[in-house]
Amino acid sequence: LLLGLLRTHPQLVVQCPFFAKNVKSVLKWWACLLHSHPLAFARSGLSSVLGSCVEVLRHFATPPGAQASHEEQQFRLALLKSSLQTLTHAFNQVAFRRGPQPGHQGVAVEAAKLCHGQLAEFLNGTGVDVLCELGAATALQLPAEELRD
């Protein structure tokens, strides 16, 4: 909902700083949560979360024109960074790539199965080629020190 509103009304970034802050917070916390508690995304829809991150990369991957304010540029970079981090954390999760692991028990087994299926669905729907292009285009715009985090 927030991303759709941002897409249709980009002026809200400047006009409503709290709106911009909320969008940045959502993406930042997705990245943090996915890194710390990846299986928590099983029921919330890993595929849709990753799809939203791809949508952000698609929308903001093109560098802004010279008329973009400093605030708009910082906002854009923050969204790109968080979205790229979320995707990176998802691809780094062994349970997402290979399914349940020997250490998983009970609810974790079911969550790992769900996330594994959702990641496969996401990859089939988006395409690895698209993800590589978006990742490269995004990485070229972020400062090197941001990419190491």
Coordinates of C-alpha atoms in Angstrom, one line a residue:
L1 CA 0.0 0.0 0.0
L2 CA 2.7 2.5 1.0
L3 CA 4.8 1.6 -2.1
G4 CA 1.8 2.0 -4.4
L5 CA 1.0 5.4 -2.9
L6 CA 4.7 6.4 -3.3
R7 CA 4.6 5.3 -7.0
T8 CA 1.5 7.4 -7.8
H9 CA 2.4 10.4 -5.6
P10 CA 6.2 10.8 -5.5
Q11 CA 5.8 14.4 -4.2
L12 CA 4.8 12.9 -0.8
V13 CA 8.5 12.3 0.0
V14 CA 9.1 16.1 0.2
Q15 CA 5.6 17.2 1.3
C16 CA 5.1 14.6 4.0
P17 CA 8.4 13.7 5.7
F18 CA 6.6 11.2 8.1
F19 CA 5.3 9.3 5.0
A20 CA 8.9 8.9 3.7
K21 CA 10.1 7.9 7.1
N22 CA 7.5 5.2 7.4
V23 CA 8.3 3.7 4.0
K24 CA 12.0 3.7 4.8
S25 CA 11.3 2.1 8.2
V26 CA 9.2 -0.7 6.7
L27 CA 11.9 -1.7 4.2
K28 CA 14.7 -1.4 6.8
W29 CA 12.8 -3.6 9.3
W30 CA 12.1 -6.2 6.6
A31 CA 15.8 -6.4 6.0
C32 CA 16.6 -6.7 9.8
L33 CA 13.9 -9.2 10.5
L34 CA 14.7 -11.4 7.5
H35 CA 18.3 -11.4 8.6
S36 CA 17.5 -12.3 12.3
H37 CA 14.3 -14.4 12.0
P38 CA 14.0 -15.5 8.4
L39 CA 11.3 -18.2 9.0
A40 CA 9.0 -15.5 10.4
F41 CA 8.2 -14.7 6.8
A42 CA 6.6 -18.0 6.1
R43 CA 3.1 -17.0 6.8
S44 CA 3.4 -13.3 5.9
G45 CA 4.3 -14.2 2.3
L46 CA 8.0 -14.2 1.5
S47 CA 7.3 -14.1 -2.2
S48 CA 5.2 -10.9 -1.9
V49 CA 7.9 -9.2 0.4
L50 CA 10.6 -10.0 -2.1
G51 CA 8.3 -8.9 -4.9
S52 CA 7.9 -5.5 -3.2
C53 CA 11.7 -5.1 -2.9
V54 CA 12.0 -5.8 -6.6
E55 CA 9.4 -3.2 -7.3
V56 CA 11.4 -0.7 -5.3
L57 CA 14.6 -1.5 -7.3
R58 CA 12.7 -1.2 -10.6
H59 CA 11.2 2.1 -9.6
F60 CA 14.3 3.7 -8.1
A61 CA 17.2 2.0 -10.1
T62 CA 17.4 4.8 -12.6
P63 CA 19.5 7.7 -11.2
P64 CA 17.5 10.8 -10.5
G65 CA 17.8 13.9 -12.5
A66 CA 19.9 16.9 -11.4
Q67 CA 16.7 18.5 -10.1
A68 CA 16.3 15.9 -7.3
S69 CA 16.8 17.4 -3.8
H70 CA 19.3 16.1 -1.4
E71 CA 16.4 14.6 0.7
E72 CA 15.0 12.9 -2.3
Q73 CA 18.4 11.4 -3.2
Q74 CA 19.0 10.2 0.4
F75 CA 15.5 8.7 0.5
R76 CA 16.0 6.9 -2.8
L77 CA 19.4 5.5 -1.6
A78 CA 17.9 4.3 1.7
L79 CA 15.1 2.4 -0.2
L80 CA 17.5 0.9 -2.6
K81 CA 19.9 -0.2 0.2
S82 CA 17.2 -1.8 2.3
S83 CA 15.6 -3.6 -0.6
L84 CA 18.9 -5.0 -1.8
Q85 CA 19.7 -6.1 1.7
T86 CA 16.3 -7.9 2.0
L87 CA 16.9 -9.7 -1.2
T88 CA 20.5 -10.6 -0.3
H89 CA 19.4 -12.0 3.1
A90 CA 16.7 -14.1 1.5
F91 CA 19.1 -15.6 -1.0
N92 CA 21.7 -16.3 1.7
Q93 CA 19.2 -18.4 3.8
V94 CA 20.0 -22.1 3.3
A95 CA 16.5 -23.1 4.3
F96 CA 15.0 -20.8 1.7
R97 CA 17.2 -22.3 -1.0
R98 CA 17.2 -26.0 0.0
G99 CA 14.2 -26.4 2.3
P100 CA 14.2 -27.7 5.9
Q101 CA 17.6 -28.4 7.4
P102 CA 18.5 -31.2 9.9
G103 CA 18.4 -28.8 12.9
H104 CA 14.8 -27.8 12.1
Q105 CA 12.1 -29.3 14.3
G106 CA 8.3 -28.8 14.6
V107 CA 7.0 -25.5 13.3
A108 CA 10.4 -24.6 11.8
V109 CA 10.2 -27.6 9.4
E110 CA 6.8 -26.3 8.1
A111 CA 8.0 -22.7 7.9
A112 CA 11.2 -23.8 6.0
K113 CA 9.0 -25.7 3.5
L114 CA 6.8 -22.7 3.0
C115 CA 9.7 -20.3 2.5
H116 CA 11.5 -22.7 0.2
G117 CA 8.4 -22.9 -2.0
Q118 CA 7.8 -19.2 -1.9
L119 CA 11.4 -18.4 -2.9
A120 CA 11.1 -20.8 -5.8
E121 CA 7.8 -19.1 -6.8
F122 CA 9.4 -15.7 -6.6
L123 CA 12.4 -16.7 -8.7
N124 CA 10.3 -18.4 -11.3
G125 CA 8.0 -15.3 -11.5
T126 CA 10.7 -12.7 -11.5
G127 CA 13.5 -14.4 -13.3
V128 CA 17.2 -14.6 -12.3
D129 CA 18.2 -12.4 -15.2
V130 CA 16.0 -9.6 -14.0
L131 CA 17.3 -9.9 -10.5
C132 CA 20.9 -9.8 -11.7
E133 CA 20.2 -6.7 -13.8
L134 CA 18.4 -4.9 -11.0
G135 CA 21.1 -5.9 -8.5
A136 CA 23.9 -4.6 -10.7
A137 CA 22.1 -1.4 -11.5
T138 CA 21.4 -0.8 -7.8
A139 CA 24.9 -1.6 -6.7
L140 CA 26.4 0.8 -9.1
Q141 CA 24.4 3.7 -7.5
L142 CA 25.2 2.9 -3.8
P143 CA 28.4 4.0 -2.1
A144 CA 30.9 1.1 -1.8
E145 CA 30.8 1.2 2.0
E146 CA 27.0 0.8 2.0
L147 CA 27.3 -2.4 0.0
R148 CA 29.6 -4.0 2.6
D149 CA 27.1 -3.7 5.4

